PDB file of C-alpha atoms in Angstrom:
ATOM      1  CA  MET A  24     -15.368  -4.388 -35.039  1.00  0.00           C
ATOM      2  CA  ALA A  25     -12.123  -6.158 -35.261  1.00  0.00           C
ATOM      3  CA  HIS A  26     -10.690  -8.153 -32.102  1.00  0.00           C
ATOM      4  CA  GLN A  27      -7.624  -9.027 -31.850  1.00  0.00           C
ATOM      5  CA  ALA A  28      -6.035 -13.151 -32.773  1.00  0.00           C
ATOM      6  CA  HIS A  29      -3.465 -12.633 -29.432  1.00  0.00           C
ATOM      7  CA  SER A  30      -4.279 -12.617 -25.788  1.00  0.00           C
ATOM      8  CA  TYR A  31      -2.209  -9.500 -24.876  1.00  0.00           C
ATOM      9  CA  HIS A  32      -3.383  -5.561 -23.317  1.00  0.00           C
ATOM     10  CA  MET A  33      -3.629  -2.826 -25.910  1.00  0.00           C
ATOM     11  CA  VAL A  34      -4.526  -0.204 -23.656  1.00  0.00           C
ATOM     12  CA  ASP A  35      -6.370   2.505 -24.900  1.00  0.00           C
ATOM     13  CA  PRO A  36      -4.562   5.816 -25.375  1.00  0.00           C
ATOM     14  CA  SER A  37      -4.073   7.005 -21.377  1.00  0.00           C
ATOM     15  CA  PRO A  38      -2.921  10.748 -19.973  1.00  0.00           C
ATOM     16  CA  TRP A  39      -1.977   9.246 -16.686  1.00  0.00           C
ATOM     17  CA  PRO A  40       1.716   8.416 -17.283  1.00  0.00           C
ATOM     18  CA  ILE A  41       1.952  12.013 -18.905  1.00  0.00           C
ATOM     19  CA  PHE A  42       0.310  13.697 -16.137  1.00  0.00           C
ATOM     20  CA  GLY A  43       2.198  11.277 -13.718  1.00  0.00           C
ATOM     21  CA  ALA A  44       5.113  12.305 -14.840  1.00  0.00           C
ATOM     22  CA  ALA A  45       3.719  15.649 -14.302  1.00  0.00           C
ATOM     23  CA  THR A  46       2.768  15.760 -11.193  1.00  0.00           C
ATOM     24  CA  ALA A  47       6.211  13.960  -9.963  1.00  0.00           C
ATOM     25  CA  LEU A  48       8.125  16.884 -10.689  1.00  0.00           C
ATOM     26  CA  LEU A  49       5.722  19.495  -9.128  1.00  0.00           C
ATOM     27  CA  THR A  50       6.846  16.548  -5.856  1.00  0.00           C
ATOM     28  CA  THR A  51       9.828  17.002  -6.225  1.00  0.00           C
ATOM     29  CA  SER A  52      10.035  20.768  -7.253  1.00  0.00           C
ATOM     30  CA  GLY A  53       7.630  21.086  -4.207  1.00  0.00           C
ATOM     31  CA  LEU A  54      10.024  18.536  -1.609  1.00  0.00           C
ATOM     32  CA  THR A  55      13.009  20.995  -2.910  1.00  0.00           C
ATOM     33  CA  MET A  56      11.100  24.541  -1.838  1.00  0.00           C
ATOM     34  CA  TRP A  57      10.248  22.956   1.602  1.00  0.00           C
ATOM     35  CA  PHE A  58      13.197  21.570   2.349  1.00  0.00           C
ATOM     36  CA  HIS A  59      15.414  24.720   1.295  1.00  0.00           C
ATOM     37  CA  HIS A  60      13.253  28.490   1.089  1.00  0.00           C
ATOM     38  CA  ASN A  61      10.783  27.184   4.117  1.00  0.00           C
ATOM     39  CA  SER A  62       7.830  27.161   1.499  1.00  0.00           C
ATOM     40  CA  MET A  63       5.304  24.031   1.196  1.00  0.00           C
ATOM     41  CA  GLN A  64       2.335  25.113  -1.259  1.00  0.00           C
ATOM     42  CA  LEU A  65       4.348  23.328  -4.286  1.00  0.00           C
ATOM     43  CA  LEU A  66       4.398  20.547  -2.529  1.00  0.00           C
ATOM     44  CA  MET A  67       1.243  20.255  -2.031  1.00  0.00           C
ATOM     45  CA  LEU A  68       0.203  20.598  -4.451  1.00  0.00           C
ATOM     46  CA  GLY A  69       2.365  17.647  -6.053  1.00  0.00           C
ATOM     47  CA  LEU A  70       0.749  15.773  -3.884  1.00  0.00           C
ATOM     48  CA  THR A  71      -2.543  16.432  -4.227  1.00  0.00           C
ATOM     49  CA  SER A  72      -1.580  16.289  -8.186  1.00  0.00           C
ATOM     50  CA  MET A  73      -0.353  13.024  -8.029  1.00  0.00           C
ATOM     51  CA  ILE A  74      -2.924  10.948  -5.555  1.00  0.00           C
ATOM     52  CA  LEU A  75      -5.108  12.478  -8.354  1.00  0.00           C
ATOM     53  CA  VAL A  76      -3.484  10.457 -10.791  1.00  0.00           C
ATOM     54  CA  MET A  77      -2.789   7.778  -9.073  1.00  0.00           C
ATOM     55  CA  VAL A  78      -6.404   7.427  -8.059  1.00  0.00           C
ATOM     56  CA  GLN A  79      -7.536   7.464 -11.624  1.00  0.00           C
ATOM     57  CA  TRP A  80      -4.770   4.679 -13.256  1.00  0.00           C
ATOM     58  CA  TRP A  81      -5.491   2.564 -10.672  1.00  0.00           C
ATOM     59  CA  ARG A  82      -9.101   3.071 -10.970  1.00  0.00           C
ATOM     60  CA  ASP A  83      -8.849   2.571 -14.512  1.00  0.00           C
ATOM     61  CA  VAL A  84      -6.728  -0.496 -14.811  1.00  0.00           C
ATOM     62  CA  VAL A  85      -9.243  -2.286 -12.687  1.00  0.00           C
ATOM     63  CA  ARG A  86     -12.378  -0.824 -14.872  1.00  0.00           C
ATOM     64  CA  GLU A  87     -10.178  -2.692 -18.044  1.00  0.00           C
ATOM     65  CA  SER A  88      -9.634  -5.647 -15.282  1.00  0.00           C
ATOM     66  CA  THR A  89     -13.044  -6.897 -13.838  1.00  0.00           C
ATOM     67  CA  PHE A  90     -15.053  -4.711 -16.141  1.00  0.00           C
ATOM     68  CA  GLN A  91     -13.802  -4.779 -19.834  1.00  0.00           C
ATOM     69  CA  GLY A  92     -11.913  -8.282 -19.314  1.00  0.00           C
ATOM     70  CA  HIS A  93      -8.854  -7.388 -20.476  1.00  0.00           C
ATOM     71  CA  HIS A  94      -6.522  -9.449 -17.888  1.00  0.00           C
ATOM     72  CA  THR A  95      -6.225 -12.895 -19.689  1.00  0.00           C
ATOM     73  CA  PRO A  96      -3.959 -15.456 -17.936  1.00  0.00           C
ATOM     74  CA  THR A  97      -0.999 -14.521 -19.716  1.00  0.00           C
ATOM     75  CA  VAL A  98      -1.635 -10.855 -19.335  1.00  0.00           C
ATOM     76  CA  GLN A  99      -1.842 -12.042 -15.555  1.00  0.00           C
ATOM     77  CA  LYS A 100       1.517 -13.095 -15.256  1.00  0.00           C
ATOM     78  CA  GLY A 101       2.920 -10.563 -17.040  1.00  0.00           C
ATOM     79  CA  LEU A 102       1.307  -8.074 -13.739  1.00  0.00           C
ATOM     80  CA  ARG A 103       2.823 -10.738 -11.603  1.00  0.00           C
ATOM     81  CA  TYR A 104       6.077 -10.857 -13.449  1.00  0.00           C
ATOM     82  CA  GLY A 105       5.864  -6.922 -12.650  1.00  0.00           C
ATOM     83  CA  MET A 106       4.515  -6.453  -9.355  1.00  0.00           C
ATOM     84  CA  ILE A 107       8.295  -9.141  -8.250  1.00  0.00           C
ATOM     85  CA  LEU A 108      10.384  -6.974 -10.011  1.00  0.00           C
ATOM     86  CA  PHE A 109       8.355  -4.053  -8.130  1.00  0.00           C
ATOM     87  CA  ILE A 110       8.677  -5.417  -5.158  1.00  0.00           C
ATOM     88  CA  THR A 111      12.782  -6.985  -5.984  1.00  0.00           C
ATOM     89  CA  SER A 112      13.866  -3.514  -6.699  1.00  0.00           C
ATOM     90  CA  GLU A 113      12.117  -1.924  -2.970  1.00  0.00           C
ATOM     91  CA  ALA A 114      14.344  -4.265  -1.479  1.00  0.00           C
ATOM     92  CA  PHE A 115      17.545  -2.705  -3.212  1.00  0.00           C
ATOM     93  CA  PHE A 116      16.591   0.165  -2.312  1.00  0.00           C
ATOM     94  CA  PHE A 117      15.802  -0.739   1.322  1.00  0.00           C
ATOM     95  CA  LEU A 118      19.389  -2.690   1.199  1.00  0.00           C
ATOM     96  CA  GLY A 119      21.253   0.996   0.492  1.00  0.00           C
ATOM     97  CA  PHE A 120      19.843   1.836   3.926  1.00  0.00           C
ATOM     98  CA  PHE A 121      20.930  -0.637   5.311  1.00  0.00           C
ATOM     99  CA  TRP A 122      24.274  -0.388   4.239  1.00  0.00           C
ATOM    100  CA  ALA A 123      24.927   2.758   5.031  1.00  0.00           C
ATOM    101  CA  PHE A 124      23.583   1.629   8.586  1.00  0.00           C
ATOM    102  CA  PHE A 125      26.278  -1.294   9.307  1.00  0.00           C
ATOM    103  CA  HIS A 126      29.146   1.357   7.607  1.00  0.00           C
ATOM    104  CA  SER A 127      28.479   3.764   9.834  1.00  0.00           C
ATOM    105  CA  SER A 128      27.764   0.916  13.737  1.00  0.00           C
ATOM    106  CA  LEU A 129      30.416  -1.632  13.010  1.00  0.00           C
ATOM    107  CA  VAL A 130      33.318   0.235  13.041  1.00  0.00           C
ATOM    108  CA  PRO A 131      32.318   3.858  14.647  1.00  0.00           C
ATOM    109  CA  THR A 132      34.083   6.654  15.056  1.00  0.00           C
ATOM    110  CA  PRO A 133      35.992   8.720  18.196  1.00  0.00           C
ATOM    111  CA  GLU A 134      33.414  11.300  17.038  1.00  0.00           C
ATOM    112  CA  LEU A 135      30.867   8.420  18.482  1.00  0.00           C
ATOM    113  CA  GLY A 136      32.997   8.063  21.209  1.00  0.00           C
ATOM    114  CA  GLY A 137      34.322   4.659  19.817  1.00  0.00           C
ATOM    115  CA  GLN A 138      31.405   3.044  20.481  1.00  0.00           C
ATOM    116  CA  TRP A 139      27.604   2.049  19.092  1.00  0.00           C
ATOM    117  CA  PRO A 140      25.371   2.666  19.939  1.00  0.00           C
ATOM    118  CA  PRO A 141      27.365   6.639  20.204  1.00  0.00           C
ATOM    119  CA  THR A 142      27.663   8.332  23.752  1.00  0.00           C
ATOM    120  CA  GLY A 143      25.121  10.420  24.771  1.00  0.00           C
ATOM    121  CA  ILE A 144      22.203   7.867  22.341  1.00  0.00           C
ATOM    122  CA  LYS A 145      19.776   6.724  24.461  1.00  0.00           C
ATOM    123  CA  PRO A 146      18.216   3.980  22.039  1.00  0.00           C
ATOM    124  CA  LEU A 147      14.843   2.441  22.272  1.00  0.00           C
ATOM    125  CA  ASN A 148      14.036  -1.218  24.174  1.00  0.00           C
ATOM    126  CA  PRO A 149      13.716  -3.806  21.926  1.00  0.00           C
ATOM    127  CA  LEU A 150      11.995  -5.361  24.080  1.00  0.00           C
ATOM    128  CA  GLU A 151       9.061  -3.198  24.719  1.00  0.00           C
ATOM    129  CA  VAL A 152       7.009  -1.035  21.929  1.00  0.00           C
ATOM    130  CA  PRO A 153       8.856  -2.424  19.316  1.00  0.00           C
ATOM    131  CA  LEU A 154       8.438  -6.307  20.512  1.00  0.00           C
ATOM    132  CA  LEU A 155       4.827  -5.489  20.906  1.00  0.00           C
ATOM    133  CA  ASN A 156       5.043  -4.479  16.833  1.00  0.00           C
ATOM    134  CA  THR A 157       7.289  -7.368  16.108  1.00  0.00           C
ATOM    135  CA  ALA A 158       4.247  -9.252  17.091  1.00  0.00           C
ATOM    136  CA  ILE A 159       1.716  -7.112  15.515  1.00  0.00           C
ATOM    137  CA  LEU A 160       3.107  -7.655  11.870  1.00  0.00           C
ATOM    138  CA  LEU A 161       3.717 -11.260  12.053  1.00  0.00           C
ATOM    139  CA  ALA A 162      -0.093 -11.685  13.041  1.00  0.00           C
ATOM    140  CA  SER A 163      -0.804  -9.533  10.147  1.00  0.00           C
ATOM    141  CA  GLY A 164       0.607 -11.815   7.979  1.00  0.00           C
ATOM    142  CA  VAL A 165      -1.079 -15.051   9.405  1.00  0.00           C
ATOM    143  CA  THR A 166      -4.197 -12.822   8.884  1.00  0.00           C
ATOM    144  CA  VAL A 167      -3.409 -11.697   5.314  1.00  0.00           C
ATOM    145  CA  THR A 168      -2.714 -14.960   3.928  1.00  0.00           C
ATOM    146  CA  TRP A 169      -5.806 -16.996   6.453  1.00  0.00           C
ATOM    147  CA  ALA A 170      -7.761 -14.026   3.925  1.00  0.00           C
ATOM    148  CA  HIS A 171      -6.163 -15.179   0.641  1.00  0.00           C
ATOM    149  CA  HIS A 172      -7.426 -18.982   2.073  1.00  0.00           C
ATOM    150  CA  SER A 173     -10.982 -18.120   2.548  1.00  0.00           C
ATOM    151  CA  ILE A 174     -11.535 -15.402  -0.749  1.00  0.00           C
ATOM    152  CA  THR A 175      -9.669 -19.203  -3.328  1.00  0.00           C
ATOM    153  CA  GLU A 176     -12.149 -21.058  -1.236  1.00  0.00           C
ATOM    154  CA  GLY A 177     -15.243 -18.262  -2.469  1.00  0.00           C
ATOM    155  CA  ASN A 178     -15.774 -17.625   1.919  1.00  0.00           C
ATOM    156  CA  ARG A 179     -17.231 -14.475   1.277  1.00  0.00           C
ATOM    157  CA  LYS A 180     -17.674 -13.664   5.000  1.00  0.00           C
ATOM    158  CA  GLN A 181     -14.067 -14.935   6.221  1.00  0.00           C
ATOM    159  CA  ALA A 182     -12.225 -13.247   3.757  1.00  0.00           C
ATOM    160  CA  ILE A 183     -13.153  -9.488   4.902  1.00  0.00           C
ATOM    161  CA  GLN A 184     -13.114 -10.699   8.582  1.00  0.00           C
ATOM    162  CA  ALA A 185      -9.455 -11.403   7.712  1.00  0.00           C
ATOM    163  CA  LEU A 186      -8.929  -8.557   5.251  1.00  0.00           C
ATOM    164  CA  THR A 187     -10.475  -6.026   7.763  1.00  0.00           C
ATOM    165  CA  MET A 188      -8.091  -8.123  10.607  1.00  0.00           C
ATOM    166  CA  THR A 189      -5.332  -7.264   8.575  1.00  0.00           C
ATOM    167  CA  ILE A 190      -5.690  -3.696   8.054  1.00  0.00           C
ATOM    168  CA  LEU A 191      -6.546  -2.811  11.569  1.00  0.00           C
ATOM    169  CA  LEU A 192      -3.080  -4.193  12.701  1.00  0.00           C
ATOM    170  CA  GLY A 193      -1.452  -1.982   9.786  1.00  0.00           C
ATOM    171  CA  PHE A 194      -2.977   1.091  11.339  1.00  0.00           C
ATOM    172  CA  TYR A 195      -2.635  -0.164  15.052  1.00  0.00           C
ATOM    173  CA  PHE A 196       1.960  -0.166  13.576  1.00  0.00           C
ATOM    174  CA  THR A 197       1.890   2.605  12.230  1.00  0.00           C
ATOM    175  CA  ALA A 198      -0.134   4.393  15.634  1.00  0.00           C
ATOM    176  CA  LEU A 199       2.764   2.726  17.891  1.00  0.00           C
ATOM    177  CA  GLN A 200       5.239   3.326  15.370  1.00  0.00           C
ATOM    178  CA  ALA A 201       4.008   7.366  15.321  1.00  0.00           C
ATOM    179  CA  MET A 202       3.943   7.667  19.270  1.00  0.00           C
ATOM    180  CA  GLU A 203       7.565   6.252  19.452  1.00  0.00           C
ATOM    181  CA  TYR A 204       8.594   8.510  17.207  1.00  0.00           C
ATOM    182  CA  TYR A 205       6.848  11.431  19.304  1.00  0.00           C
ATOM    183  CA  GLU A 206       8.249  10.031  22.789  1.00  0.00           C
ATOM    184  CA  ALA A 207      11.838   8.994  21.506  1.00  0.00           C
ATOM    185  CA  PRO A 208      14.420  10.757  23.065  1.00  0.00           C
ATOM    186  CA  PHE A 209      16.876  11.330  19.741  1.00  0.00           C
ATOM    187  CA  SER A 210      15.801  13.057  17.373  1.00  0.00           C
ATOM    188  CA  ILE A 211      17.255  12.804  13.332  1.00  0.00           C
ATOM    189  CA  ALA A 212      19.454  15.419  13.876  1.00  0.00           C
ATOM    190  CA  ASP A 213      22.016  12.963  16.676  1.00  0.00           C
ATOM    191  CA  GLY A 214      24.203  12.399  14.180  1.00  0.00           C
ATOM    192  CA  VAL A 215      24.418   9.441  12.544  1.00  0.00           C
ATOM    193  CA  TYR A 216      22.666   7.097  14.907  1.00  0.00           C
ATOM    194  CA  GLY A 217      19.071   9.326  14.538  1.00  0.00           C
ATOM    195  CA  SER A 218      20.197   9.613  10.423  1.00  0.00           C
ATOM    196  CA  THR A 219      20.254   5.844   9.546  1.00  0.00           C
ATOM    197  CA  PHE A 220      17.593   4.789  12.418  1.00  0.00           C
ATOM    198  CA  PHE A 221      14.559   7.244  11.137  1.00  0.00           C
ATOM    199  CA  VAL A 222      15.672   7.180   7.851  1.00  0.00           C
ATOM    200  CA  ALA A 223      15.190   3.465   7.445  1.00  0.00           C
ATOM    201  CA  THR A 224      12.271   3.551  10.309  1.00  0.00           C
ATOM    202  CA  GLY A 225      10.822   6.052   8.205  1.00  0.00           C
ATOM    203  CA  PHE A 226      10.977   5.156   5.293  1.00  0.00           C
ATOM    204  CA  HIS A 227       9.367   1.359   6.452  1.00  0.00           C
ATOM    205  CA  GLY A 228       6.512   3.588   8.104  1.00  0.00           C
ATOM    206  CA  LEU A 229       5.982   4.939   5.405  1.00  0.00           C
ATOM    207  CA  HIS A 230       5.534   1.339   3.032  1.00  0.00           C
ATOM    208  CA  VAL A 231       3.688  -0.007   5.799  1.00  0.00           C
ATOM    209  CA  ILE A 232       0.715   3.136   4.862  1.00  0.00           C
ATOM    210  CA  ILE A 233       1.245   2.300   0.945  1.00  0.00           C
ATOM    211  CA  GLY A 234       0.645  -1.456   1.724  1.00  0.00           C
ATOM    212  CA  SER A 235      -2.286  -1.231   4.627  1.00  0.00           C
ATOM    213  CA  SER A 236      -3.771   1.625   1.809  1.00  0.00           C
ATOM    214  CA  PHE A 237      -3.309  -0.756  -0.884  1.00  0.00           C
ATOM    215  CA  LEU A 238      -4.959  -3.432   0.955  1.00  0.00           C
ATOM    216  CA  SER A 239      -7.929  -0.795   2.610  1.00  0.00           C
ATOM    217  CA  ILE A 240      -8.597  -0.556  -1.917  1.00  0.00           C
ATOM    218  CA  CYS A 241      -8.735  -4.563  -1.839  1.00  0.00           C
ATOM    219  CA  LEU A 242     -11.404  -4.665   1.068  1.00  0.00           C
ATOM    220  CA  LEU A 243     -13.082  -2.328  -0.643  1.00  0.00           C
ATOM    221  CA  ARG A 244     -13.040  -4.493  -4.160  1.00  0.00           C
ATOM    222  CA  LEU A 245     -13.647  -7.798  -1.812  1.00  0.00           C
ATOM    223  CA  ILE A 246     -16.727  -6.198  -0.827  1.00  0.00           C
ATOM    224  CA  LYS A 247     -18.149  -5.062  -4.134  1.00  0.00           C
ATOM    225  CA  TYR A 248     -17.526  -8.563  -5.568  1.00  0.00           C
ATOM    226  CA  HIS A 249     -14.774  -7.655  -7.620  1.00  0.00           C
ATOM    227  CA  PHE A 250     -13.016 -10.884  -6.823  1.00  0.00           C
ATOM    228  CA  THR A 251     -13.389 -14.087  -8.210  1.00  0.00           C
ATOM    229  CA  SER A 252     -11.924 -17.437  -6.294  1.00  0.00           C
ATOM    230  CA  ASN A 253      -9.486 -17.778  -9.257  1.00  0.00           C
ATOM    231  CA  HIS A 254      -9.206 -14.656 -10.382  1.00  0.00           C
ATOM    232  CA  HIS A 255      -7.504 -11.625  -7.321  1.00  0.00           C
ATOM    233  CA  PHE A 256      -4.022 -10.867  -8.713  1.00  0.00           C
ATOM    234  CA  GLY A 257      -5.012  -7.252  -6.969  1.00  0.00           C
ATOM    235  CA  PHE A 258      -5.201  -8.755  -3.564  1.00  0.00           C
ATOM    236  CA  GLU A 259      -1.959 -11.137  -4.249  1.00  0.00           C
ATOM    237  CA  ALA A 260      -0.168  -8.559  -5.487  1.00  0.00           C
ATOM    238  CA  ALA A 261      -1.024  -5.985  -2.326  1.00  0.00           C
ATOM    239  CA  ALA A 262      -0.470  -9.632   0.144  1.00  0.00           C
ATOM    240  CA  TRP A 263       2.575  -9.520  -1.175  1.00  0.00           C
ATOM    241  CA  TYR A 264       3.676  -6.614  -0.633  1.00  0.00           C
ATOM    242  CA  TRP A 265       2.268  -6.587   3.229  1.00  0.00           C
ATOM    243  CA  HIS A 266       4.807  -9.992   3.162  1.00  0.00           C
ATOM    244  CA  PHE A 267       7.297  -7.796   2.101  1.00  0.00           C
ATOM    245  CA  VAL A 268       7.140  -5.215   4.716  1.00  0.00           C
ATOM    246  CA  ASP A 269       6.833  -7.736   7.340  1.00  0.00           C
ATOM    247  CA  ILE A 270      10.281  -9.280   6.600  1.00  0.00           C
ATOM    248  CA  ILE A 271      11.751  -5.517   5.825  1.00  0.00           C
ATOM    249  CA  TRP A 272      10.366  -4.690   9.682  1.00  0.00           C
ATOM    250  CA  LEU A 273      11.720  -8.197  10.942  1.00  0.00           C
ATOM    251  CA  PHE A 274      15.594  -7.461   9.099  1.00  0.00           C
ATOM    252  CA  LEU A 275      15.315  -3.341  11.106  1.00  0.00           C
ATOM    253  CA  TYR A 276      13.998  -5.182  14.193  1.00  0.00           C
ATOM    254  CA  MET A 277      17.233  -7.143  14.478  1.00  0.00           C
ATOM    255  CA  THR A 278      19.908  -5.210  12.949  1.00  0.00           C
ATOM    256  CA  ILE A 279      18.816  -1.375  13.947  1.00  0.00           C
ATOM    257  CA  TYR A 280      16.578  -1.655  16.996  1.00  0.00           C
ATOM    258  CA  TRP A 281      18.180  -4.716  18.433  1.00  0.00           C
ATOM    259  CA  TRP A 282      21.876  -5.698  18.044  1.00  0.00           C
ATOM    260  CA  GLY A 283      22.081  -1.911  17.640  1.00  0.00           C
ATOM    261  CA  SER A 284      21.347  -1.100  21.355  1.00  0.00           C
TER     262      SER A 284
ATOM    263  CA  PHE B  13      -8.085 -11.556  22.764  1.00  0.00           C
ATOM    264  CA  HIS B  14     -10.493 -14.615  22.659  1.00  0.00           C
ATOM    265  CA  LEU B  15     -13.913 -12.844  24.134  1.00  0.00           C
ATOM    266  CA  LEU B  16     -12.215 -10.068  21.336  1.00  0.00           C
ATOM    267  CA  PHE B  17     -12.726 -12.181  18.887  1.00  0.00           C
ATOM    268  CA  GLN B  18     -16.635 -13.527  19.419  1.00  0.00           C
ATOM    269  CA  SER B  19     -18.123  -9.953  19.774  1.00  0.00           C
ATOM    270  CA  LEU B  20     -16.793  -9.559  16.619  1.00  0.00           C
ATOM    271  CA  ARG B  21     -18.179 -12.448  15.259  1.00  0.00           C
ATOM    272  CA  GLN B  22     -21.731 -11.767  16.704  1.00  0.00           C
ATOM    273  CA  LEU B  23     -21.314  -8.092  15.350  1.00  0.00           C
ATOM    274  CA  SER B  24     -20.699  -9.988  11.955  1.00  0.00           C
ATOM    275  CA  GLN B  25     -23.488 -11.968  12.324  1.00  0.00           C
ATOM    276  CA  ARG B  26     -26.155  -9.564  13.166  1.00  0.00           C
ATOM    277  CA  THR B  27     -28.893  -9.258  10.380  1.00  0.00           C
ATOM    278  CA  ILE B  28     -29.011  -6.322   8.555  1.00  0.00           C
ATOM    279  CA  SER B  29     -32.288  -4.348   6.831  1.00  0.00           C
ATOM    280  CA  THR B  30     -32.726  -4.791   3.592  1.00  0.00           C
ATOM    281  CA  ALA B  31     -32.768  -1.613   3.363  1.00  0.00           C
ATOM    282  CA  SER B  32     -28.594  -2.016   2.994  1.00  0.00           C
ATOM    283  CA  ARG B  33     -28.628  -5.178   1.885  1.00  0.00           C
ATOM    284  CA  ARG B  34     -29.019  -3.659  -1.379  1.00  0.00           C
ATOM    285  CA  GLN B  35     -25.780  -1.865  -0.910  1.00  0.00           C
ATOM    286  CA  PHE B  36     -23.850  -5.389  -0.786  1.00  0.00           C
ATOM    287  CA  GLU B  37     -25.801  -6.733  -3.670  1.00  0.00           C
ATOM    288  CA  ASN B  38     -23.333  -7.988  -7.015  1.00  0.00           C
ATOM    289  CA  ARG B  39     -23.219  -4.808  -9.200  1.00  0.00           C
ATOM    290  CA  VAL B  40     -20.421  -6.232 -11.417  1.00  0.00           C
ATOM    291  CA  PRO B  41     -22.701  -6.962 -14.400  1.00  0.00           C
ATOM    292  CA  GLU B  42     -24.248  -3.419 -13.944  1.00  0.00           C
ATOM    293  CA  LYS B  43     -20.360  -1.912 -14.893  1.00  0.00           C
ATOM    294  CA  GLN B  44     -19.173  -4.390 -16.867  1.00  0.00           C
ATOM    295  CA  LYS B  45     -21.615  -3.838 -19.542  1.00  0.00           C
ATOM    296  CA  LEU B  46     -21.084   0.312 -19.141  1.00  0.00           C
ATOM    297  CA  PHE B  47     -17.591  -0.352 -19.684  1.00  0.00           C
ATOM    298  CA  GLN B  48     -18.129  -3.061 -22.575  1.00  0.00           C
ATOM    299  CA  GLU B  49     -20.590  -0.725 -24.683  1.00  0.00           C
ATOM    300  CA  ASP B  50     -19.158  -0.203 -27.739  1.00  0.00           C
ATOM    301  CA  ASN B  51     -18.920   3.847 -27.997  1.00  0.00           C
ATOM    302  CA  GLY B  52     -15.185   4.711 -28.689  1.00  0.00           C
ATOM    303  CA  ILE B  53     -14.721   5.702 -25.534  1.00  0.00           C
ATOM    304  CA  PRO B  54     -11.553   6.065 -23.866  1.00  0.00           C
ATOM    305  CA  VAL B  55     -11.304   3.504 -20.551  1.00  0.00           C
ATOM    306  CA  TYR B  56      -9.707   7.201 -18.692  1.00  0.00           C
ATOM    307  CA  LEU B  57     -13.499   8.662 -19.719  1.00  0.00           C
ATOM    308  CA  LYS B  58     -16.456   5.498 -19.904  1.00  0.00           C
ATOM    309  CA  GLY B  59     -17.965   6.391 -16.541  1.00  0.00           C
ATOM    310  CA  GLY B  60     -19.311   9.368 -17.535  1.00  0.00           C
ATOM    311  CA  LEU B  61     -19.291  13.313 -16.605  1.00  0.00           C
ATOM    312  CA  MET B  62     -17.012  12.749 -13.516  1.00  0.00           C
ATOM    313  CA  ASP B  63     -14.629  11.328 -15.397  1.00  0.00           C
ATOM    314  CA  ALA B  64     -14.515  14.162 -17.593  1.00  0.00           C
ATOM    315  CA  LEU B  65     -14.037  16.267 -14.077  1.00  0.00           C
ATOM    316  CA  LEU B  66     -11.787  14.820 -12.875  1.00  0.00           C
ATOM    317  CA  TYR B  67      -9.102  14.371 -15.678  1.00  0.00           C
ATOM    318  CA  ARG B  68     -10.021  18.496 -16.086  1.00  0.00           C
ATOM    319  CA  VAL B  69      -8.901  18.905 -12.307  1.00  0.00           C
ATOM    320  CA  THR B  70      -5.700  16.810 -12.586  1.00  0.00           C
ATOM    321  CA  MET B  71      -4.932  18.115 -15.902  1.00  0.00           C
ATOM    322  CA  GLY B  72      -5.779  21.601 -14.308  1.00  0.00           C
ATOM    323  CA  LEU B  73      -3.091  21.155 -11.922  1.00  0.00           C
ATOM    324  CA  ALA B  74      -0.473  18.456 -13.400  1.00  0.00           C
ATOM    325  CA  VAL B  75       0.376  21.022 -16.607  1.00  0.00           C
ATOM    326  CA  PHE B  76      -0.538  24.617 -14.590  1.00  0.00           C
ATOM    327  CA  GLY B  77       1.202  23.898 -11.470  1.00  0.00           C
TER     328      GLY B  77
END
């Protein structure tokens, strides 16, 4: 049996990258069909196949690391860089939407009544549910840090408790936002106010759901003894992502909800 | 909130029966043995029959979609 003379991971050939690309094509085509031709089948097919690929790809990463031991410190360093670069790219993604918001709100056009919020728009009270949501996400930042400390200290029970609380707070945030969306007196079609509000908060909400899913997988892995007290990068990546989601919310709250009301 | 925390604590400290306790034993060494077996199977199929099935379903959807 050949042994490698380096600390990097030469992965087995895998079908997931090319299948992933195919599912991305299906999903984007599906979105087009949904937006313009009132048909959801292609989109559903795209999303289903995308989820299947993601599950199997990440399942394989867990196999390669926890079960096969390929994640040496060198490999882990690369993964850390990767996650940081990814989160940075997401920050730029949101930056675009904040730019759009400030473009329209700093110099409101005559069509909007020369004011922000535009004439006729009744914004949400930032001191009601949005403030609660801020408290929820800040608390979840504390609980995820508590979970991390519990993992490094080898305290299994507390780690499970803290991570569970984090996930529950995430679900609570999503439920409250869903309710706010339903009850809001304005919609995405209400001019540039509606567009900037729902696109920015909508993408944020999607990231909360993604983050909650990532944390849930980590909880499952934590319960199944995958993490050790000094090797648990999957959890750290999820925690970084979660903090990022929290910070984006703080910016959303201060700019769109508070300053923009 | 403190009362909620207390009751949550008590809930998680309740002893569980031996049957369900077996579910929470550390199964990682068994998985390590399975996935480190020198049989030439690539990691995406190494888990067994379910792997191959899932692979074929995914391929069907992605390629023929």
